PDB file of C-alpha atoms in Angstrom:
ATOM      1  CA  UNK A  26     -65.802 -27.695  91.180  1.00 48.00           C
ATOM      2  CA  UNK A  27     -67.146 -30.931  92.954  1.00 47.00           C
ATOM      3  CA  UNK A  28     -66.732 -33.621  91.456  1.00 46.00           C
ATOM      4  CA  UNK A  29     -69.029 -35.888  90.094  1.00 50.00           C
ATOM      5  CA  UNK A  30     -71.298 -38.373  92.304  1.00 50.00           C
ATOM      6  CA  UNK A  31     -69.515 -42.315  91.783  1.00 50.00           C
ATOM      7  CA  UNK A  32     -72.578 -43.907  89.900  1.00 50.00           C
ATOM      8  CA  UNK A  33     -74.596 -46.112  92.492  1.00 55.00           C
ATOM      9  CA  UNK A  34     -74.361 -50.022  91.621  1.00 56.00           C
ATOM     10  CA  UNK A  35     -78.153 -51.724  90.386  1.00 54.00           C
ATOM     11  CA  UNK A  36     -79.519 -53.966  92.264  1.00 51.00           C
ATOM     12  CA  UNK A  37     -81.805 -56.972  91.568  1.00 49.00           C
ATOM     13  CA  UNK A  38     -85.809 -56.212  92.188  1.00 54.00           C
ATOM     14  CA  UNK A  39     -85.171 -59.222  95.112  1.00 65.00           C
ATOM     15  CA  UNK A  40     -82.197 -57.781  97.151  1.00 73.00           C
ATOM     16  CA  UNK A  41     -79.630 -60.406  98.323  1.00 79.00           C
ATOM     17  CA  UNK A  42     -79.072 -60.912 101.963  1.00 81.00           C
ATOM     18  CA  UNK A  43     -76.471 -58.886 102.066  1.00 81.00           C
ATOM     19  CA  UNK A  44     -78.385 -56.227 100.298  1.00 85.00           C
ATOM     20  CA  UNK A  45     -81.570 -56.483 102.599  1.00 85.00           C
ATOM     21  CA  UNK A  46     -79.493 -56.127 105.960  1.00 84.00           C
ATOM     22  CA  UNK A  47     -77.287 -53.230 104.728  1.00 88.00           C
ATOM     23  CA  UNK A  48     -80.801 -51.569 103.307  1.00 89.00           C
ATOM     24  CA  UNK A  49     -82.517 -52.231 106.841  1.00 87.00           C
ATOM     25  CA  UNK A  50     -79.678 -50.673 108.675  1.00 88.00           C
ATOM     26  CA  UNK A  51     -80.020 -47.324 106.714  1.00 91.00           C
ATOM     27  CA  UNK A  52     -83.668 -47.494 107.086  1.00 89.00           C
ATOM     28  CA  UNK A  53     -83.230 -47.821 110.706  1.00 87.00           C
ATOM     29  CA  UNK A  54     -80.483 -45.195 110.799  1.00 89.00           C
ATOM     30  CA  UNK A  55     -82.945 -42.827 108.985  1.00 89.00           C
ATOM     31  CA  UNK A  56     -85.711 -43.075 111.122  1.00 87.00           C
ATOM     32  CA  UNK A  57     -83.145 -42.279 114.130  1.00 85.00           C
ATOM     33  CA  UNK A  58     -82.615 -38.917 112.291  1.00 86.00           C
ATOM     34  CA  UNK A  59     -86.488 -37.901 111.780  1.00 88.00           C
ATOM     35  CA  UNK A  60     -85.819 -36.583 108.661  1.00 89.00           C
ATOM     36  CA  UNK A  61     -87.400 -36.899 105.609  1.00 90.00           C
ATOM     37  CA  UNK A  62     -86.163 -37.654 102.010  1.00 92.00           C
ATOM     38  CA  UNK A  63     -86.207 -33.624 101.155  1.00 91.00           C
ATOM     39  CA  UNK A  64     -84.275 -33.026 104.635  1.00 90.00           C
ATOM     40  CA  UNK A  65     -81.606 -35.645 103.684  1.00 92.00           C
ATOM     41  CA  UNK A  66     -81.407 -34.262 100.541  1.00 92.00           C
ATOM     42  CA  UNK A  67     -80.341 -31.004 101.762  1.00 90.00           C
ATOM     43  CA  UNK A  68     -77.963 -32.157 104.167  1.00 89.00           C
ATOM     44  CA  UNK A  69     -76.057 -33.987 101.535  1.00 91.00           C
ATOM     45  CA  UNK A  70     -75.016 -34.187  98.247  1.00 92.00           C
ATOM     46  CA  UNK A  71     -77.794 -36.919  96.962  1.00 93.00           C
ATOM     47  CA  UNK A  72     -80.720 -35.735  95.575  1.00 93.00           C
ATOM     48  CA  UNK A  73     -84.333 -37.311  96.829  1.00 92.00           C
ATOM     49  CA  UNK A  74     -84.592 -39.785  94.262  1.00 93.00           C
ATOM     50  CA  UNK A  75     -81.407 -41.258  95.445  1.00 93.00           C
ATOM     51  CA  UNK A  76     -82.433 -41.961  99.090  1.00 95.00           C
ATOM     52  CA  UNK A  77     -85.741 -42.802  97.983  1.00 93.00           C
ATOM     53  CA  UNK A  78     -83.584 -45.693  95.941  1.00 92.00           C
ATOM     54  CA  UNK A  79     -81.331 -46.169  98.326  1.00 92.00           C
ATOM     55  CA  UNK A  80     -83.453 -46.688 101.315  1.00 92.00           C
ATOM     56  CA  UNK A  81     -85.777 -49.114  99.601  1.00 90.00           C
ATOM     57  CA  UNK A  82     -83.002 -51.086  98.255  1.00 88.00           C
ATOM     58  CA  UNK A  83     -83.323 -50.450  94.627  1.00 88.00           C
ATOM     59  CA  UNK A  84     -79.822 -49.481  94.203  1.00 88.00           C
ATOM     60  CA  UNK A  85     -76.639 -50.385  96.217  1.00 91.00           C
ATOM     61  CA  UNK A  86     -75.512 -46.789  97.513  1.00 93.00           C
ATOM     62  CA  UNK A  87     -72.090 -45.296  97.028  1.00 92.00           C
ATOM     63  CA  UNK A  88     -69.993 -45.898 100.401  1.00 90.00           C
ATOM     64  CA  UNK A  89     -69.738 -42.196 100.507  1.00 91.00           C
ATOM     65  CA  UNK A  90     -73.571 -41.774 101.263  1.00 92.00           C
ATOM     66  CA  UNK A  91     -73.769 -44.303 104.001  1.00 92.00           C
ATOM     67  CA  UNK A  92     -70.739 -42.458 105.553  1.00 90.00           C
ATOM     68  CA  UNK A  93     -73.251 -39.277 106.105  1.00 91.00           C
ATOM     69  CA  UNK A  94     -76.349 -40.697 107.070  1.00 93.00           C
ATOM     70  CA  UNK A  95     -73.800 -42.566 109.688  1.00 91.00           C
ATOM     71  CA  UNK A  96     -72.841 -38.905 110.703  1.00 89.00           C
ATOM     72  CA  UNK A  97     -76.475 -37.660 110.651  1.00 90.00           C
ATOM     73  CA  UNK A  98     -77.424 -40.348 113.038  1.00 88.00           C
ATOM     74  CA  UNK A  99     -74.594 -39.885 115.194  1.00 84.00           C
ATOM     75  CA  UNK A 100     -73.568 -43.381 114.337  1.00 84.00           C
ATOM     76  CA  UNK A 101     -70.217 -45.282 113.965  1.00 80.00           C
ATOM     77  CA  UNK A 102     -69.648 -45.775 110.657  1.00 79.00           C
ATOM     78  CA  UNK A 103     -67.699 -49.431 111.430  1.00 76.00           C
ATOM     79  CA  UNK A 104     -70.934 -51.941 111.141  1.00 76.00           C
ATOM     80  CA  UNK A 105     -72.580 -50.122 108.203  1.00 85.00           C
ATOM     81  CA  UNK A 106     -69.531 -49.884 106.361  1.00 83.00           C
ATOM     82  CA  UNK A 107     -68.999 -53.520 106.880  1.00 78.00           C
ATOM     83  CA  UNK A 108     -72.384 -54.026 105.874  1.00 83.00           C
ATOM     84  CA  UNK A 109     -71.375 -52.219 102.845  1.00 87.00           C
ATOM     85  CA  UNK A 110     -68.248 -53.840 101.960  1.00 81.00           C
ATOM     86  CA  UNK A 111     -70.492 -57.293 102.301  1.00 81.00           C
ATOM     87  CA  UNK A 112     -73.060 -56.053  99.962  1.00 84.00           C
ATOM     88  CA  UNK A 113     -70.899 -53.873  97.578  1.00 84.00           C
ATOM     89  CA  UNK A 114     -68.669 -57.654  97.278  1.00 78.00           C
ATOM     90  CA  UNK A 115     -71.542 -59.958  96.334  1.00 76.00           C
ATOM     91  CA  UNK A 116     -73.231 -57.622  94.071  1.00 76.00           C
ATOM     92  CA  UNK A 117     -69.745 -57.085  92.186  1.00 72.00           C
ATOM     93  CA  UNK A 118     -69.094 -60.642  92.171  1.00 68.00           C
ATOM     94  CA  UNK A 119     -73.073 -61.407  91.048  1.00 59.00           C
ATOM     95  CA  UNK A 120     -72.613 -58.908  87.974  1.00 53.00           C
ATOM     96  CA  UNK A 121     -69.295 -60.413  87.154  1.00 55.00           C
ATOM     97  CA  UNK A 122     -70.365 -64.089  87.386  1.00 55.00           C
ATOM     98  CA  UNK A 123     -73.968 -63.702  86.693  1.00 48.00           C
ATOM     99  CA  UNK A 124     -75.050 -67.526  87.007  1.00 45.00           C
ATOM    100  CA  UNK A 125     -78.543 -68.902  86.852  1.00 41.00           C
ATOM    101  CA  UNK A 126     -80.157 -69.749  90.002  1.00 40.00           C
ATOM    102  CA  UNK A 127     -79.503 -73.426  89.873  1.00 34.00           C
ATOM    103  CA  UNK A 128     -80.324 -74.475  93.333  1.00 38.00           C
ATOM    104  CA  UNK A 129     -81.875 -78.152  93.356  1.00 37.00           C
ATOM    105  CA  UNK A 130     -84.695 -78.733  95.167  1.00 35.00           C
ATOM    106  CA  UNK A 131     -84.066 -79.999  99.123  1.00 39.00           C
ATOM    107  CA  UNK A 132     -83.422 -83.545 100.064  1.00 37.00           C
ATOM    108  CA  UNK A 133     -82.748 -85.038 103.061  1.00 39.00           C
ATOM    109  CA  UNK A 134     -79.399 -85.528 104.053  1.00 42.00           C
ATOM    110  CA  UNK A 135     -77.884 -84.986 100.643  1.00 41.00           C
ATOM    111  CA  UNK A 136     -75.251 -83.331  99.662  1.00 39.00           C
ATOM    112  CA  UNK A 137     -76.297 -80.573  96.472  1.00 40.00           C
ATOM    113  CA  UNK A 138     -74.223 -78.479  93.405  1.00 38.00           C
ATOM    114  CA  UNK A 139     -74.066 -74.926  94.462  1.00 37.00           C
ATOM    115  CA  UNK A 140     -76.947 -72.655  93.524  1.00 37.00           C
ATOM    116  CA  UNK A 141     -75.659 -69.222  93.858  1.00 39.00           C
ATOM    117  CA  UNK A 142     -78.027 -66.250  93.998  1.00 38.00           C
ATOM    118  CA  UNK A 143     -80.477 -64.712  91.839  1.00 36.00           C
ATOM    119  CA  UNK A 144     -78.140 -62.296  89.229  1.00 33.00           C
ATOM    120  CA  UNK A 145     -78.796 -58.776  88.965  1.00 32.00           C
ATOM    121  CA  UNK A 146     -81.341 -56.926  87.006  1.00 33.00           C
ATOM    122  CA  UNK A 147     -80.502 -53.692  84.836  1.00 31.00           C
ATOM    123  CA  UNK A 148     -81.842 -50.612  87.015  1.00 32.00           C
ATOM    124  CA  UNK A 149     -80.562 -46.568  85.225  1.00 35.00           C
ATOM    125  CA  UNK A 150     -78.299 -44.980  87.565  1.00 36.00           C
ATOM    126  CA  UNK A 151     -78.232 -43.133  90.002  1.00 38.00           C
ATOM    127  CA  UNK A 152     -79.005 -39.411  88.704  1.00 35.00           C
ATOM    128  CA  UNK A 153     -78.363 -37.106  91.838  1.00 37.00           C
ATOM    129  CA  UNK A 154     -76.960 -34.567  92.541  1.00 35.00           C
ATOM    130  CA  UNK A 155     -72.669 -33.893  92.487  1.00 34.00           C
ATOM    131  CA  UNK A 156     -71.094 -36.397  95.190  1.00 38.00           C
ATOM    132  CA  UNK A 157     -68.257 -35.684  97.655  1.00 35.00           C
ATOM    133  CA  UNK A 158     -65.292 -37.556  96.867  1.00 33.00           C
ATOM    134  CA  UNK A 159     -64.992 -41.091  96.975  1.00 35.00           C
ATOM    135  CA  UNK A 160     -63.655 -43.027 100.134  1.00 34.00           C
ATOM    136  CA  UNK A 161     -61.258 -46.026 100.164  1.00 33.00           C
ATOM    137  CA  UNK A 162     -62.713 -49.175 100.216  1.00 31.00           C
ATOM    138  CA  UNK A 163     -61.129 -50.155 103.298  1.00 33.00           C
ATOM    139  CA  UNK A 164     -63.276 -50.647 106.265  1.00 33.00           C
ATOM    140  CA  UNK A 165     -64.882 -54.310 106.262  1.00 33.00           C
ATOM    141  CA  UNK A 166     -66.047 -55.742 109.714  1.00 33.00           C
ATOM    142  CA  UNK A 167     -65.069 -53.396 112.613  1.00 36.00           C
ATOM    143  CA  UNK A 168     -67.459 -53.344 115.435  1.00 34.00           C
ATOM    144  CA  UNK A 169     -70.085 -50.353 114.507  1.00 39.00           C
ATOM    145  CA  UNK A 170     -71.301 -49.993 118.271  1.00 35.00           C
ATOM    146  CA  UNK A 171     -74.985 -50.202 117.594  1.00 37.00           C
ATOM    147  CA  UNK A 172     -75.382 -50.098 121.211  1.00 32.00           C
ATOM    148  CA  UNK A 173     -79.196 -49.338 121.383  1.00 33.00           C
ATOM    149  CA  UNK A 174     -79.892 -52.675 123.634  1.00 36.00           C
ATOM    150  CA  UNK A 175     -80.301 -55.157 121.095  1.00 36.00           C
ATOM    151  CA  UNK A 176     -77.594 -55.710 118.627  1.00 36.00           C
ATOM    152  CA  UNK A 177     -78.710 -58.878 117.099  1.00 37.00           C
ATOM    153  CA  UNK A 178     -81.575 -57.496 116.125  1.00 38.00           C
ATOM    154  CA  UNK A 179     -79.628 -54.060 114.879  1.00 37.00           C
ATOM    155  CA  UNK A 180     -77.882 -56.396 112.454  1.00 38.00           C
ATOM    156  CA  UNK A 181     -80.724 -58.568 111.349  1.00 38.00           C
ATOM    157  CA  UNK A 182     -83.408 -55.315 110.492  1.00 37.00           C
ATOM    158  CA  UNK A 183     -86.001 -55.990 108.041  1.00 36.00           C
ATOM    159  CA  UNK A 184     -85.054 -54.719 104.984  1.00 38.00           C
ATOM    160  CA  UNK A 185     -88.792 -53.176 104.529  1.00 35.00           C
ATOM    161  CA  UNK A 186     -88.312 -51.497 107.969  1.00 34.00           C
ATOM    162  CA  UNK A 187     -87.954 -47.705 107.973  1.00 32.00           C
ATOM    163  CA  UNK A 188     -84.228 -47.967 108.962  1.00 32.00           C
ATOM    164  CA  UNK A 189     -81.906 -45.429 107.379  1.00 28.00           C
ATOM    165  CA  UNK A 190     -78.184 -45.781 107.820  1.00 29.00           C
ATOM    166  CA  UNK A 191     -75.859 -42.764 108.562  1.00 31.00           C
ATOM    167  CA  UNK A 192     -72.114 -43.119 109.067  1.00 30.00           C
ATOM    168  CA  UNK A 193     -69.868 -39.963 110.126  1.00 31.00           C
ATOM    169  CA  UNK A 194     -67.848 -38.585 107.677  1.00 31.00           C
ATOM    170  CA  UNK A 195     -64.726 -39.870 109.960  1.00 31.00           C
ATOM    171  CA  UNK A 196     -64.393 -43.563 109.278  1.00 32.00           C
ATOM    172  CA  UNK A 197     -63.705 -46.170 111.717  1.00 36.00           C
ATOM    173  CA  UNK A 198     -60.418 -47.524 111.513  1.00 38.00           C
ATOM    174  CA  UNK A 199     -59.785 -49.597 108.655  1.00 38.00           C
ATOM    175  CA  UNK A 200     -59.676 -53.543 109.154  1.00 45.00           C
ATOM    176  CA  UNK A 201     -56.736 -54.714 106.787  1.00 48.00           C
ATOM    177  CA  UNK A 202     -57.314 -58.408 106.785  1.00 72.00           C
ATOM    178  CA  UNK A 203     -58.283 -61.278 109.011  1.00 87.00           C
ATOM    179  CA  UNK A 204     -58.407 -60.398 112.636  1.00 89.00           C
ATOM    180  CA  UNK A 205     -58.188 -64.228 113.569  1.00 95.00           C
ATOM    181  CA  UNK A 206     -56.961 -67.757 111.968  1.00 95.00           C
ATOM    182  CA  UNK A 207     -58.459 -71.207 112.607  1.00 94.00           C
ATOM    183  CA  UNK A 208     -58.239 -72.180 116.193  1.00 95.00           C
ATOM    184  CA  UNK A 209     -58.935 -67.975 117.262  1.00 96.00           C
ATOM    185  CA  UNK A 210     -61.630 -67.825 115.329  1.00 97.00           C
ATOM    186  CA  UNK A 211     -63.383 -70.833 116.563  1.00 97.00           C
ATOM    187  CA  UNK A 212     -67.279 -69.631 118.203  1.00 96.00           C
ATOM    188  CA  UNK A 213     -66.935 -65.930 116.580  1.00 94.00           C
ATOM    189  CA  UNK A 214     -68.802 -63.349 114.569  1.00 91.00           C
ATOM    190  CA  UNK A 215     -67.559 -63.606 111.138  1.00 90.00           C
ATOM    191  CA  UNK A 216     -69.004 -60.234 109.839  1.00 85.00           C
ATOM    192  CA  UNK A 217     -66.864 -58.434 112.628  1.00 83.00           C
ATOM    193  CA  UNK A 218     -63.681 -60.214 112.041  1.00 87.00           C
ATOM    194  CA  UNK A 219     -62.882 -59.426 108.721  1.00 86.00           C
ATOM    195  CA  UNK A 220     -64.209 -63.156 107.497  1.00 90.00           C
ATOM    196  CA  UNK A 221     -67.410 -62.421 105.423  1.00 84.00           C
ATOM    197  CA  UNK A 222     -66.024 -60.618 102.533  1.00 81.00           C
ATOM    198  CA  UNK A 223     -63.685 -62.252  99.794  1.00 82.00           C
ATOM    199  CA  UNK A 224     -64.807 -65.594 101.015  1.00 86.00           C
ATOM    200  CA  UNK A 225     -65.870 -68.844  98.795  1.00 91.00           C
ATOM    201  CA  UNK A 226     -69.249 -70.165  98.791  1.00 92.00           C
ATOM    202  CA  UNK A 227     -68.594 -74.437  99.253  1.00 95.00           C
ATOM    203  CA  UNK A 228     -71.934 -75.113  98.296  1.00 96.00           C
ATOM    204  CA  UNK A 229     -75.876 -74.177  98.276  1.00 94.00           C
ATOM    205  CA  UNK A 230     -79.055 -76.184  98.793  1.00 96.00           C
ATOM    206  CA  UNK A 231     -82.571 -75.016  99.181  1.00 95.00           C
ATOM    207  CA  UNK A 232     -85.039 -77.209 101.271  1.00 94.00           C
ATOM    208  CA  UNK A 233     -88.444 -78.228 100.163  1.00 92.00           C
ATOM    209  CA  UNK A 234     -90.062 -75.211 101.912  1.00 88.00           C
ATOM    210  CA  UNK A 235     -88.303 -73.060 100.055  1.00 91.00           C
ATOM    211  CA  UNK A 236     -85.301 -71.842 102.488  1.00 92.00           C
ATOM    212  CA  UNK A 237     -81.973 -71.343 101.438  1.00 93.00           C
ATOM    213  CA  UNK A 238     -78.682 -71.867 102.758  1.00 95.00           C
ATOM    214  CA  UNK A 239     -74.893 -71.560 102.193  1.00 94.00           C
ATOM    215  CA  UNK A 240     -71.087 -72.778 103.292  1.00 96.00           C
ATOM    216  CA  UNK A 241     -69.428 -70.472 103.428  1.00 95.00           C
ATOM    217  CA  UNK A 242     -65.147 -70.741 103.922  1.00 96.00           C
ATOM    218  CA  UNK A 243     -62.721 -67.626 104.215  1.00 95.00           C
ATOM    219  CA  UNK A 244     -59.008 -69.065 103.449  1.00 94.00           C
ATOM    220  CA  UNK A 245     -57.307 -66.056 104.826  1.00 94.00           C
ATOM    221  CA  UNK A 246     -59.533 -66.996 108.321  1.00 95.00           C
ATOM    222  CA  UNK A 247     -59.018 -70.651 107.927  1.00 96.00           C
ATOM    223  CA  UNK A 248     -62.457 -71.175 109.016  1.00 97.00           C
ATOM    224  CA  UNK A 249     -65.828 -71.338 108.117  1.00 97.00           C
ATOM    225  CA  UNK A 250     -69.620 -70.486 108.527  1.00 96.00           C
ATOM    226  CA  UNK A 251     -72.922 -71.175 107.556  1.00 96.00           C
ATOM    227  CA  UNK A 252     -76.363 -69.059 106.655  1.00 93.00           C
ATOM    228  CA  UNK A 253     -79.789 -69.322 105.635  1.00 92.00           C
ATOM    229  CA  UNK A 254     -82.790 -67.266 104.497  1.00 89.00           C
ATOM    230  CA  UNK A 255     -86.350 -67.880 103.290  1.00 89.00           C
ATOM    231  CA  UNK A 256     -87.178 -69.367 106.846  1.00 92.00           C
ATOM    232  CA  UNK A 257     -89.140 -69.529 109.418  1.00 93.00           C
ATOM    233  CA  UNK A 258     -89.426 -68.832 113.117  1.00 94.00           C
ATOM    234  CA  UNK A 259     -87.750 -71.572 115.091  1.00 95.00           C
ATOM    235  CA  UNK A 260     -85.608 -73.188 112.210  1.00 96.00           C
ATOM    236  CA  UNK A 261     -82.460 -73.876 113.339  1.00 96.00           C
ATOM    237  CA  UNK A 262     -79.418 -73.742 111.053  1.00 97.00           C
ATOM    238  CA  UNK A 263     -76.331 -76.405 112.540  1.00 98.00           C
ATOM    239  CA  UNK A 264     -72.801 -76.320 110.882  1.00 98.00           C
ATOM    240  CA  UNK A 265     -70.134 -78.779 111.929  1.00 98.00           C
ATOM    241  CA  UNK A 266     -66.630 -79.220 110.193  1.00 97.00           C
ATOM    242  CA  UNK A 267     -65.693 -82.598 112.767  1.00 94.00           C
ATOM    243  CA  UNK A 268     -65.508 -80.537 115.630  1.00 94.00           C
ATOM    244  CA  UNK A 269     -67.767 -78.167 117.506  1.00 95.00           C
ATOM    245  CA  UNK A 270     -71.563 -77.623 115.799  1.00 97.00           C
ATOM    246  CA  UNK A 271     -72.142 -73.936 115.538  1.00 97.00           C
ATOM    247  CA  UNK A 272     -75.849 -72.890 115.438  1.00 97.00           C
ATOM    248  CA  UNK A 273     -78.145 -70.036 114.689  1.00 95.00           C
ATOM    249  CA  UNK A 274     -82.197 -69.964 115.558  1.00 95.00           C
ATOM    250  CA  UNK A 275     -84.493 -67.951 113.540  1.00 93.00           C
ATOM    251  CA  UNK A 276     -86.244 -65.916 116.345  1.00 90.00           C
ATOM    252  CA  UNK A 277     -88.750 -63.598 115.286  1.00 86.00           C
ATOM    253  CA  UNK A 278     -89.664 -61.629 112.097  1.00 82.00           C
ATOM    254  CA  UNK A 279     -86.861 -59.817 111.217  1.00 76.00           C
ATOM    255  CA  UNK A 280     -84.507 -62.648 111.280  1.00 81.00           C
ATOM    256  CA  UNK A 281     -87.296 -64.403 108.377  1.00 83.00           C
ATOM    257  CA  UNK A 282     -86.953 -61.283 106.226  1.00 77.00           C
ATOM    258  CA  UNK A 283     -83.276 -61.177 106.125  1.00 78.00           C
ATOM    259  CA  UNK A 284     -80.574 -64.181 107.168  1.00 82.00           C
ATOM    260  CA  UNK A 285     -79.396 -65.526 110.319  1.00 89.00           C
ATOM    261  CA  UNK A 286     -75.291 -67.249 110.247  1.00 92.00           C
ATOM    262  CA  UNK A 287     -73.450 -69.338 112.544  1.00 95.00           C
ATOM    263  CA  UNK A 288     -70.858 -68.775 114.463  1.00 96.00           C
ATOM    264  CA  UNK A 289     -67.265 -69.606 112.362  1.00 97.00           C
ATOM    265  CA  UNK A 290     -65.604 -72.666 113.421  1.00 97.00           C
ATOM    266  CA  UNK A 291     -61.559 -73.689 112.616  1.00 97.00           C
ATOM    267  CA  UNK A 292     -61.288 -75.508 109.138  1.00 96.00           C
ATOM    268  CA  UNK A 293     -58.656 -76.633 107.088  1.00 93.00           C
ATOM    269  CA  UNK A 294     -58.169 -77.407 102.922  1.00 94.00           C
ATOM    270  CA  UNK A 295     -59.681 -80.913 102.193  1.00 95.00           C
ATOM    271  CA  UNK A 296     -62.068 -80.315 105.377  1.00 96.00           C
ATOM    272  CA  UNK A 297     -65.704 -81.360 104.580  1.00 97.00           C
ATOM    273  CA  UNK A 298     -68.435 -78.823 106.135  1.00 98.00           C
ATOM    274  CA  UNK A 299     -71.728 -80.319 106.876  1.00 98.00           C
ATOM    275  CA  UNK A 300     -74.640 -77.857 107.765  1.00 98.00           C
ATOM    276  CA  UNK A 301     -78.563 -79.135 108.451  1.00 98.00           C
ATOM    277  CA  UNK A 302     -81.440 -77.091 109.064  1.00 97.00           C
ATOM    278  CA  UNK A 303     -83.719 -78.511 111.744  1.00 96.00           C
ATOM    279  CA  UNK A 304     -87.759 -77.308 110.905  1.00 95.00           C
ATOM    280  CA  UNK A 305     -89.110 -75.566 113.935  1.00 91.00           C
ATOM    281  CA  UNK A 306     -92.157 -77.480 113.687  1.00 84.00           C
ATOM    282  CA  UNK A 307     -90.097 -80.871 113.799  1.00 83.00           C
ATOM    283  CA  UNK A 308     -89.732 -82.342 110.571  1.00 85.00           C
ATOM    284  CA  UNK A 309     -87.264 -84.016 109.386  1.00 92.00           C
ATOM    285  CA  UNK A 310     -83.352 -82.260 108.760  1.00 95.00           C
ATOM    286  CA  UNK A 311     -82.648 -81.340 105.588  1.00 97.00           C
ATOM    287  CA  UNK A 312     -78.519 -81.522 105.115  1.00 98.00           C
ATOM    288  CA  UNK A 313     -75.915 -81.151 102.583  1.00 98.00           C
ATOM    289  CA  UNK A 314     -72.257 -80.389 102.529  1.00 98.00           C
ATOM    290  CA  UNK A 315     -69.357 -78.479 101.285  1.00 97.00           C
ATOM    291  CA  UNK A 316     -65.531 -79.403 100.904  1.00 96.00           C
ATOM    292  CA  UNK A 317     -62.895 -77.015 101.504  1.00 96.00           C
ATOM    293  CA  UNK A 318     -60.209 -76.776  98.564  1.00 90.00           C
ATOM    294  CA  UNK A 319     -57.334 -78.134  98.991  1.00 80.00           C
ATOM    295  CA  UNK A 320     -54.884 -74.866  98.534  1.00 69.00           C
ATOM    296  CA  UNK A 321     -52.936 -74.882  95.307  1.00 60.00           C
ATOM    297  CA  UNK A 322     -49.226 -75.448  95.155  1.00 58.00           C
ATOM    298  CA  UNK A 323     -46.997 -72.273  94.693  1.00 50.00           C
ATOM    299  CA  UNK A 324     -44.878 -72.378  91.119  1.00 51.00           C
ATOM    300  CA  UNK A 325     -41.151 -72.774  91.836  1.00 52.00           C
ATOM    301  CA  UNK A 326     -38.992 -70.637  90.403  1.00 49.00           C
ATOM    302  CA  UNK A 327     -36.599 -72.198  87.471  1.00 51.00           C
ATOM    303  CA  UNK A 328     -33.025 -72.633  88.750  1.00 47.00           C
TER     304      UNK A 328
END
């Protein structure tokens, strides 16, 4: 008998970030395949109403489904299951927090309290049909080849874009940690080095126009990274920690409907991260910062 279909997780009715890119790279993947909602549903074990939820974000999909739309698109599985593991971690940590959206309104060069993301909204479950067995949630930011000429652009889709994802049934080989610490990671992708899941949000600030953006700090990478969202085309998002300033440019439409990061750069417990986001018209920056916790002190063991 097959067993049961893992229930799919609910998502709010506004996807996170990580939600929207993982949603625009199945959408993508999907319209690589040509085939519609019925086809998928006979070439796996998700009924119609599941990709139709799936591919317009409405529910987070079970890992196993974005394994076979991988497969049907003749894709490597490695960026789409990292996009998964991304998503499937916020979402878990949204439900299991679920704070108010706190976030103070921008201003200028001023530090700001956290304001984490919308929390999620109740959606039923998925109701498809029997699932294949589940996978182990493993894979987090191997290098998913979407070699089609533009990668940037492969990993910042819009998430209203007909873009379905499809991952082969083999998965790419698991990533077990951190693939670098401090100094290596200096100038790198965090999303394919294992250093954008399990990470700590240092702090959140929204600007008077109504972007957003985050510090974010990986203690296992000993570095961190910054992102935005809500923007526009030619903001500029800079992130320092004392030593180089990493930067990311919104550059066209996709990167306004989902988020665009920085680069990671090397940073240490008691470390103060200060990110700005420079208008594109040429206003004036709108900063804030985040400290790095000092690690807590291992309990001895009584003599």
């Amino acid at each position: 008998m097959t067993p049961p279909t893992p229930p799919a997780r609910a998502t709010p009715s506004a996807p996170s970030p990580e939600q929207a890119r993982l949603t625009a790279a199945l959408r993508e993947l999907r319209q690589r395949t040509g085939l519609s909602l019925a086809a998928l549903a006979q070439r796996t074990t998700y009924s119609k109403s599941s990709w139709d939820r799936y591919l317009n974000g409405r529910t987070l999909p079970p890992r196993r489904a974005v394994e076979d739309l991988c497969r049907l698109a003749r894709e490597p599985a490695g960026r789409c299951l990292a996009l998964w593991e991304i998503a499937e971690a916020e979402w878990s940590g949204r439900a299991a927090k679920a704070p108010a959206d706190t976030a103070a309104v921008a201003s200028p060069d001023t530090p700001s309290s956290p304001s984490p993301l919308p929390s999620p909204e109740e959606i039923p479950e998925e109701t498809g049909r029997a699932g294949k067995k589940s996978v182990a949630l493993a894979v987090l930011a191997s290098v998913c080849a979407v070699v089609v000429g533009s990668v940037a652009a492969a990993l910042l889709l819009l998430p209203r874009q007909d873009v379905p994802p499809r991952p082969p049934l083999s998965a790419s080989p698991p990533v077990a940690g951190p693939r670098c610490r401090a100094a290596t990671c200096e100038g790198k992708d965090p999303m394919q080095l294992g250093c954008a899941v399990g990470l700590d949000t240092l702090a959140s600030y929204r600007t008077a126009t109504g972007a957003r953006m985050e510090l974010r700090y990986h203690e296992g990478c000993g570095a961190g990274w910054a992102r935005m969202w809500r923007t526009r085309i030619g903001d500029r998002l800079d992130m320092t920690a004392g030593g180089p300033t990493r930067s990311a440019e919104v550059r066209d439409d996709i990167d306004t409907e989902s988020y665009v990061y920085t680069p990671m750069t090397a940073a240490h417990p008691g470390a103060v991260l200060h990110a700005c986001l420079r208008p594109a018209e040429g206003g004036r920056p709108e900063c804030f910062d985040g400290r790095v916790q000092r690690a807590r002190p291992h309990p001895t063991a009584p003599g």
